[in-house]
Structures are given as C-alpha cells and as structure tokens.
Short mmCIF file of C-alpha atoms in Angstrom, two decimals:
data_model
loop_
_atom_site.label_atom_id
_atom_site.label_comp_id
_atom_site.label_asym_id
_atom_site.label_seq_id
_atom_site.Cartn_x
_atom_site.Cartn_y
_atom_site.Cartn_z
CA UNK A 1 -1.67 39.72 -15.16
CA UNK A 2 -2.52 35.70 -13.94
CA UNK A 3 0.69 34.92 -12.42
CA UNK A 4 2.27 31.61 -13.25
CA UNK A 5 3.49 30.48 -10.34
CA UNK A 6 2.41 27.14 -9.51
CA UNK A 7 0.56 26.92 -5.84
CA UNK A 8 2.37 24.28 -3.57
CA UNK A 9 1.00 20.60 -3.68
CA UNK A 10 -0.26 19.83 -0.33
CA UNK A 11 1.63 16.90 1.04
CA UNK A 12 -1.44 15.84 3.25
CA UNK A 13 -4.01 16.16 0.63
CA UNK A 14 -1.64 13.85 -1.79
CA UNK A 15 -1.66 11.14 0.99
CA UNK A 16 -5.13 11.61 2.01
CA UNK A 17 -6.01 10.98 -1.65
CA UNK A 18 -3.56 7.97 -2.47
CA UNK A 19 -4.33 6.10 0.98
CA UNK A 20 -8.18 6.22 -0.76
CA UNK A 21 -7.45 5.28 -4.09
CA UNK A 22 -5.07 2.18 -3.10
CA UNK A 23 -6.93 0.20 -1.39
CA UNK A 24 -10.08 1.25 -3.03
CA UNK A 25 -8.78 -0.79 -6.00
CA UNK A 26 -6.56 -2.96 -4.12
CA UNK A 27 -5.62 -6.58 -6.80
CA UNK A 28 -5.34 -8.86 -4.26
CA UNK A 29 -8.79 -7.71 -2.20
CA UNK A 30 -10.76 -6.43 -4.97
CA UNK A 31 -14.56 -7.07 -4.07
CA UNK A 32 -13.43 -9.18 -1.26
CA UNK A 33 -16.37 -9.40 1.24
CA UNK A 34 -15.20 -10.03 5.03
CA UNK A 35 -16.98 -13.49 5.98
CA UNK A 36 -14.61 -14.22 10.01
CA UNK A 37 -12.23 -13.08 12.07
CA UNK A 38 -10.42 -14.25 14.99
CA UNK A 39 -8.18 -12.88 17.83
CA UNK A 40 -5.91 -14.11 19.84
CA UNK A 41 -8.98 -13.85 22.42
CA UNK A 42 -12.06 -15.13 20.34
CA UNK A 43 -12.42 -18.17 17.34
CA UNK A 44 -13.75 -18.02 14.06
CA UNK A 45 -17.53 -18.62 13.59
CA UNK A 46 -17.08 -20.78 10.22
CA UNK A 47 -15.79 -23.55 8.88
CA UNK A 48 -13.50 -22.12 6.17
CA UNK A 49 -11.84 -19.66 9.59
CA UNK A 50 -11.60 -22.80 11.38
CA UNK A 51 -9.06 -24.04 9.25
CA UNK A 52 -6.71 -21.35 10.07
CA UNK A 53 -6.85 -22.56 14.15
CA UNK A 54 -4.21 -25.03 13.20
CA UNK A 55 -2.12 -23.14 10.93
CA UNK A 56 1.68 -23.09 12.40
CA UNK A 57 1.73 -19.25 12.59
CA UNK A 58 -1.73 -18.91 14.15
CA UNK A 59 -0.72 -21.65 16.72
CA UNK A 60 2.71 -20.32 17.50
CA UNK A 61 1.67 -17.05 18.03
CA UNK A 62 1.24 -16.55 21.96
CA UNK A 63 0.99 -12.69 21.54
CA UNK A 64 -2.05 -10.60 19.80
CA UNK A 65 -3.44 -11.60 16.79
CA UNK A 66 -6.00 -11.27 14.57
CA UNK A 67 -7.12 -13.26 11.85
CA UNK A 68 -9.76 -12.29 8.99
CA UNK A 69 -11.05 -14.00 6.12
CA UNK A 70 -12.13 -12.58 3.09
CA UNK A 71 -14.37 -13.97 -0.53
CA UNK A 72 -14.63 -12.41 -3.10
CA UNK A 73 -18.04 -11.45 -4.77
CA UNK A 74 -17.87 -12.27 -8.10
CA UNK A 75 -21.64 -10.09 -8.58
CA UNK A 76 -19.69 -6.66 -7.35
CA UNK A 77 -19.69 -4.07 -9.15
CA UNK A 78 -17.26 -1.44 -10.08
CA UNK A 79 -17.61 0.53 -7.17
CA UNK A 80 -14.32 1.17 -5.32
CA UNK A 81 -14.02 -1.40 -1.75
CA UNK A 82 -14.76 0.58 1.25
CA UNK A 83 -15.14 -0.36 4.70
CA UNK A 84 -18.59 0.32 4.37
CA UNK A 85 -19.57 -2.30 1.39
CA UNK A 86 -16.49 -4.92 2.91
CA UNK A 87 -19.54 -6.83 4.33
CA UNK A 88 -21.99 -9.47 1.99
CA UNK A 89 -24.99 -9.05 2.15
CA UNK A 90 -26.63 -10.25 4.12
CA UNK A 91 -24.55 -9.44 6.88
CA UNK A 92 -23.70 -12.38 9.23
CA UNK A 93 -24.89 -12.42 12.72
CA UNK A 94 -21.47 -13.61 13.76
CA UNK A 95 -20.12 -9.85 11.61
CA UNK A 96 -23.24 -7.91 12.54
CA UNK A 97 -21.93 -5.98 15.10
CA UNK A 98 -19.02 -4.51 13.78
CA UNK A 99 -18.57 -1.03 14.40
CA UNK A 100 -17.58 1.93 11.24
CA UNK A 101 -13.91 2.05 13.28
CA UNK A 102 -13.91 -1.31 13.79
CA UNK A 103 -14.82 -1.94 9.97
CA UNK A 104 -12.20 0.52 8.87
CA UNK A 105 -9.30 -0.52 10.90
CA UNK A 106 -9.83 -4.40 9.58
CA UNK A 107 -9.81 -2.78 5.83
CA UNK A 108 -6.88 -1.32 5.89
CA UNK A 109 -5.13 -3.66 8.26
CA UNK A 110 -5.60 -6.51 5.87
CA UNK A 111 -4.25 -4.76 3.07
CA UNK A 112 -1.41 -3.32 4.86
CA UNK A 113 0.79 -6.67 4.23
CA UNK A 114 3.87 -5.41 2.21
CA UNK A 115 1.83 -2.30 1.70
CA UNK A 116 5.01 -0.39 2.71
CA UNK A 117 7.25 -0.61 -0.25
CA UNK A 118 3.77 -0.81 -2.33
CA UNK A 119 2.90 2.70 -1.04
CA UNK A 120 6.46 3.63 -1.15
CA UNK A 121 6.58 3.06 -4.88
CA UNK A 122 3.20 4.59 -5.24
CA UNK A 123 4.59 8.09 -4.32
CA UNK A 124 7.45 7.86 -6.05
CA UNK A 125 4.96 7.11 -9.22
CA UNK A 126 2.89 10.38 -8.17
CA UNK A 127 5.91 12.61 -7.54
CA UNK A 128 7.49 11.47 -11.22
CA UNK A 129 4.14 13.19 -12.59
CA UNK A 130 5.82 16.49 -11.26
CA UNK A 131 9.74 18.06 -11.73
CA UNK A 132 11.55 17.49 -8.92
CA UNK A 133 11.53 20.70 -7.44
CA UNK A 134 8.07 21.57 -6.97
CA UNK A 135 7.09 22.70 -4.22
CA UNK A 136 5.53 20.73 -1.70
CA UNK A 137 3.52 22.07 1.93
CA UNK A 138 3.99 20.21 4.72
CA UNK A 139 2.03 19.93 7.61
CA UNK A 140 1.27 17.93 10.69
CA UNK A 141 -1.51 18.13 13.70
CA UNK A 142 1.10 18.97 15.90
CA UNK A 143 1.62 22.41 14.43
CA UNK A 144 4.78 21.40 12.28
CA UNK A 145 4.21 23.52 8.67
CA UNK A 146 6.77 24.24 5.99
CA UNK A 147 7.08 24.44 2.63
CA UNK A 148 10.19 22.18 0.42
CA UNK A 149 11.15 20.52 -2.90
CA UNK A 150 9.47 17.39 -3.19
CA UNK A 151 12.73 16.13 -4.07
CA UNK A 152 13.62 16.59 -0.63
CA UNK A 153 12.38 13.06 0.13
CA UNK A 154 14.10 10.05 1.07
CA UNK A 155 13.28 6.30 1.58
CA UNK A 156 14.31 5.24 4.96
CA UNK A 157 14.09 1.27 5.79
CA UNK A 158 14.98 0.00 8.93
CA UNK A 159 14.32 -3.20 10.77
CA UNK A 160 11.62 -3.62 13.15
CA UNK A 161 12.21 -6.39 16.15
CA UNK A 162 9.57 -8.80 17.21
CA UNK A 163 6.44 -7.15 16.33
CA UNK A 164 3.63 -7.03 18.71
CA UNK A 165 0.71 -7.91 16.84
CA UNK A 166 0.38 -10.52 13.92
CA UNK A 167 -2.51 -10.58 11.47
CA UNK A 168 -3.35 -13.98 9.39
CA UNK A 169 -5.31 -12.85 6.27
CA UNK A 170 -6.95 -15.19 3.73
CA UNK A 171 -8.61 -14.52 1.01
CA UNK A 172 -10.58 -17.93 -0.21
CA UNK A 173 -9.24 -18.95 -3.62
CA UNK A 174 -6.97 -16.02 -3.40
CA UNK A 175 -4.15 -15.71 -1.37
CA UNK A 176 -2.85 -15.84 2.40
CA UNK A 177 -1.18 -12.75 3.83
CA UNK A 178 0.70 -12.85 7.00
CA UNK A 179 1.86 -9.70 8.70
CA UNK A 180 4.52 -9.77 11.81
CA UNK A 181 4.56 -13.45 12.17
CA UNK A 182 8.94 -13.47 12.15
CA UNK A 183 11.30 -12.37 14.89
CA UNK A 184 12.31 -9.31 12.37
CA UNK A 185 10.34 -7.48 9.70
CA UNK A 186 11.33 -4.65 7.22
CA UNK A 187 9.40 -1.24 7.04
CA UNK A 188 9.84 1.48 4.67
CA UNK A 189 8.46 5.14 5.30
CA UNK A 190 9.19 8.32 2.94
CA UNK A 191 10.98 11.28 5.03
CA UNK A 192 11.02 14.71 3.96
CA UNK A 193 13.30 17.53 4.98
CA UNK A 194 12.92 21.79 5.04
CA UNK A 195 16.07 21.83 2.84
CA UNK A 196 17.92 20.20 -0.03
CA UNK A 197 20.85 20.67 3.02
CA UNK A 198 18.79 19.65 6.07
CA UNK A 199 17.94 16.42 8.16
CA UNK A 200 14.77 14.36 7.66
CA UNK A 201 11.92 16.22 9.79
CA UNK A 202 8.84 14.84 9.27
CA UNK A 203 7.97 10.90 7.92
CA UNK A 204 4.88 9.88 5.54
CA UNK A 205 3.30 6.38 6.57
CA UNK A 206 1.06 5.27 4.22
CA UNK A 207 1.10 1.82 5.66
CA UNK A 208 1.06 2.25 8.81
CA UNK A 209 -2.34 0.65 9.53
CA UNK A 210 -0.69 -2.89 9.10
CA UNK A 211 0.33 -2.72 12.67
CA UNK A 212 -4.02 -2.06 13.44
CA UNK A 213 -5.28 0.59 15.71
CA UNK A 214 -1.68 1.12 17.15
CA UNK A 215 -0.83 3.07 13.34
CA UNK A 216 -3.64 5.09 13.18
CA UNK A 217 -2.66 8.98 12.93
CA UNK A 218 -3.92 12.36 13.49
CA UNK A 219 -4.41 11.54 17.31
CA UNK A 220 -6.01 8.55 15.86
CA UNK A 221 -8.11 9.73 13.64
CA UNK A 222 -6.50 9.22 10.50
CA UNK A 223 -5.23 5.66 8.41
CA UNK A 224 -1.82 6.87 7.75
CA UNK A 225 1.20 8.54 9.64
CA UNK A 226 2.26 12.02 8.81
CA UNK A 227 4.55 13.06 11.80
CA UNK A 228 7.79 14.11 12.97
CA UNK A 229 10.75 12.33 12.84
CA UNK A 230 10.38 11.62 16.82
CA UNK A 231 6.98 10.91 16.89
CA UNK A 232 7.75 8.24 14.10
CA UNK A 233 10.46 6.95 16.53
CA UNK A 234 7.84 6.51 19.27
CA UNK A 235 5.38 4.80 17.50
CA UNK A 236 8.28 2.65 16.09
CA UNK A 237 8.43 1.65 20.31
CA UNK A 238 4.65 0.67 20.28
CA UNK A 239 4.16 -1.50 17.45
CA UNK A 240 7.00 -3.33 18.01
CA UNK A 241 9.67 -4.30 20.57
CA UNK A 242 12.33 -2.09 19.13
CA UNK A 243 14.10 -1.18 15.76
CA UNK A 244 17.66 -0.83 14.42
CA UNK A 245 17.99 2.87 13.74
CA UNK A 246 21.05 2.74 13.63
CA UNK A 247 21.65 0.54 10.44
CA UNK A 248 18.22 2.36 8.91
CA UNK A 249 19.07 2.77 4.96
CA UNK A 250 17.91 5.53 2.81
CA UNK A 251 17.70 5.99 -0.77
CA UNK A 252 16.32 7.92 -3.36
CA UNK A 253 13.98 5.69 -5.74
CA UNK A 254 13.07 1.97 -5.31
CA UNK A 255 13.39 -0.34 -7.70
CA UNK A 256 10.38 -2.15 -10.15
CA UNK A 257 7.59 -3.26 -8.56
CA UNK A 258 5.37 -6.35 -10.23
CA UNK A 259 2.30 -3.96 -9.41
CA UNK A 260 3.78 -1.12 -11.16
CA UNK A 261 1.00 -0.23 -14.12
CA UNK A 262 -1.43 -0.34 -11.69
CA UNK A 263 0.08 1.78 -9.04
CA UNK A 264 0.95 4.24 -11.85
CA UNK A 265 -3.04 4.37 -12.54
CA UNK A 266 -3.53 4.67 -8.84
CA UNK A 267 -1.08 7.86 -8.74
CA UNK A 268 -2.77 9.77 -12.18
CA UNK A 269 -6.42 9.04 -10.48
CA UNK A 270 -6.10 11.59 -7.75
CA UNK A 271 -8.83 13.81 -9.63
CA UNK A 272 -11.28 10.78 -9.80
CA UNK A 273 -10.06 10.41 -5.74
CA UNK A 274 -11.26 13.89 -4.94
CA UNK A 275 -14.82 12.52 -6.74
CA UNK A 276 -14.82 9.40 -4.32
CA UNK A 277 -14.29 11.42 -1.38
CA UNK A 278 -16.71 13.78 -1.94
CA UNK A 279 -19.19 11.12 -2.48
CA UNK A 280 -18.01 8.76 0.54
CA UNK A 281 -16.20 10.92 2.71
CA UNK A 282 -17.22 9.53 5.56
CA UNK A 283 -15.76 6.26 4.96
CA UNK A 284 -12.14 7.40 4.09
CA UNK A 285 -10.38 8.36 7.04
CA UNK A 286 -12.44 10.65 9.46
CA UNK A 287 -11.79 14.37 9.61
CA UNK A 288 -8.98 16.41 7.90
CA UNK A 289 -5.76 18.01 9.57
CA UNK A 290 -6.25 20.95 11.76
CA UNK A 291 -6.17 22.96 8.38
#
C-alpha cells in the first residue's frame, strides 16, 4: 500500500529556491545591466556615477559605502537576471575585473533595499499554498535539525541602530534605492520554533545580503541567513551598531504588499526554480547545506 503521508517540506530547499526566483525576476532591476560603482574608497568611472558624488547621502556618509549604478537593456531577453549576465556586453574595462563573488554579492546587495518585508511576504505567499500544519524540516550548518508545523513561524521586527554600511543604488530612468543611510532602520526576519508551545530557535533571512558580504550565510557561502536565534543576534552586532531586542515585535501575517501578484507568481514558480538551478547552479548561491 503507497502510504499517504506527505514527506516534510525542506525549509532550506524552500529558501534556496525563493532567494533564486526573487531576484531572478526582480520589477525594479529587471534586465538591469551594472554600468559603475563606487566605495567609500574608490569613484565612479562615468559620468552618469559621477552625479551621485554630490548626492547628500553619498556626501554625508563618512562610514563604508558603496554605490552601483544600473541600465536597463531594453534588447534582454526573458532569461531570469543573474550575476553572471548583470554585465552589458561588452563588458567595461572600468567592470572587467569583477570577480563571480564579487558579481554576486553586488546582485543581491542592490536588490536587498526593503527586500525584508518583500521576502517576508513572499513566504507567507508560499506557506498559504500549504495547510498550516504541514510539516516543515529544519536545518542549519551548525548541526541544528528538527522537524515542526510551518505554522510555527513568526515575524519578528526589531530596530537596527546606525548601520555600518550604506549602499546608494540607481537605476537610470528607474529608480534610486538607498539602504542604511538613517540613524535607525527596520528589519524583519521569519523565526521558527520546535513546538506550537516553544521559543523561536532558528531565524530565516532572506534579505540578509542588503547589509553585503557581512549577511552572507552558510559560513559565507550562502545569500541568505538560516541560523539560530543567537547566531542571528550576533550578526545583528556586525552589520550594525546594535538593535532594540527588547521592543522586537512579532506577528503572524503582514499586511498587503503593492508587489503582491507578483510575489504570489514568485512563490507557485518553485518547480520552474528547481529548472533554473539545475541549469545555472553555479550562479545561485554556491554549495548546499551540509545535507
């Protein structure tokens, strides 16, 4: 007899998949080709960068900070954006030395602005395609595994203090996106817990790559945050100067979202996702969790 018990859905494999198909398809970067970027340590090889020198946030910034500037291509096709095609062609010699890391951290850095309530809301959209009491595995690279109800999860916001890098994006006849420019910023993870009755354990960052290098996971390997509770905590201590934990919120859902039809596509594509990986794994986000 075929038994009818549904297998667990893997908690890493869902985030491995949705931190693909996001920005992949990201609105405001779609076929957006990198053309400069800045630090707080080198200036902008164009014209169009140059104007962002005197910008008040760029000037007032003392701290790191990176700038990038994107255009779209209105010849791309409908491949999904990747680090790997985030270049025109031909490459500039001012780009043309850009590592793969260096290439993947800038891709999802610039589309990490507000990407925390954005990925937020994209769970929630993939979980709602489930009943709330499925089970989900859980697993980190520090040897944390255990197996819950997705409904288990939580939002937790809490307030991040001065943080320690800034990023200036601007895409040309698009939009500007500044990230950690302001003495205070709100970020939003999704916590999950071994029991209905138990504590958060272990937090989901999907965003986490808007703070650069510093929120890479998986002993950074990985574009997204799946860790404990502490560890979360810790990194909370290097990407910014502190947080208040103690007036963190948490809540169930999140509200509407203007970006909610195409999240919802984003969350019931996670088949096509599997496709894209398989054909570009090696520009998604480096090698799997120890299992």
């Amino acid at each position: 007899m075929t038994s009818s018990v549904r297998a667990p859905l893997d908690l890493y494999s869902i985030a491995l998949l949705l931190n693909y198909e996001r920005p992949s398809t990201e609105p405001r970067f779609r076929h957006a080709k990198l053309h400069d970027i800045a630090t707080a340590s080198s200036t902008f090889s164009t014209p169009v960068g140059g104007t962002i020198q005197s910008e008040p946030e760029w000037v007032s910034c003392t701290g790191p900070k990176d700038a990038f500037v994107f255009e779209k291509d209105g010849s791309a096709s409908d491949l999904p954006d990747l680090p790997s095609n985030m270049l025109p062609t031909p490459v500039p010699a001012h780009l043309n030395g850009l590592t793969p890391k260096t290439l993947e951290t800038i891709f999802w850095q610039a589309r990490g602005h507000d990407g925390c309530y954005i990925c937020v809301t994209l769970l929630q959209h993939f979980f709602d395609l489930y009943s709330p009491d499925v089970a989900l595995r859980v697993r980190t690279s520090a040897g944390t595994e255990y197996t819950t109800a997705a409904s288990t999860r939580v939002i937790l916001e809490l307030k991040l203090f001065n943080p320690k890098l800034m990023t200036f994006v601007q895409v040309v006849n698009g939009g500007t996106y500044i990230t950690g420019s302001e003495d205070t910023m709100m970020h939003a993870v999704v916590g999950f817990a071994e029991s209905m009755a138990g504590n958060v354990s272990t937090i989901l960052d999907l965003a986490s790559m808007q703070f650069g290098d510093a929120g890479r996971g998986l002993g950074g390997r990985s574009t997204f945050a799946l860790e404990s509770l502490d560890a979360f905590y810790d990194r909370v201590e290097v990407i910014a100067i502190g947080a208040d934990t103690e007036n963190a919120r948490t809540s169930k859902r999140i509200g509407p979202c203007p970006n909610d039809a195409w999240l919802k596509r984003v969350a019931k594509s996670r088949s096509v996702g599997r496709r894209a990986m398989r054909r570009h794994g090696a520009d998604i986000v480096g090698p799997l969790a120890r299992n």
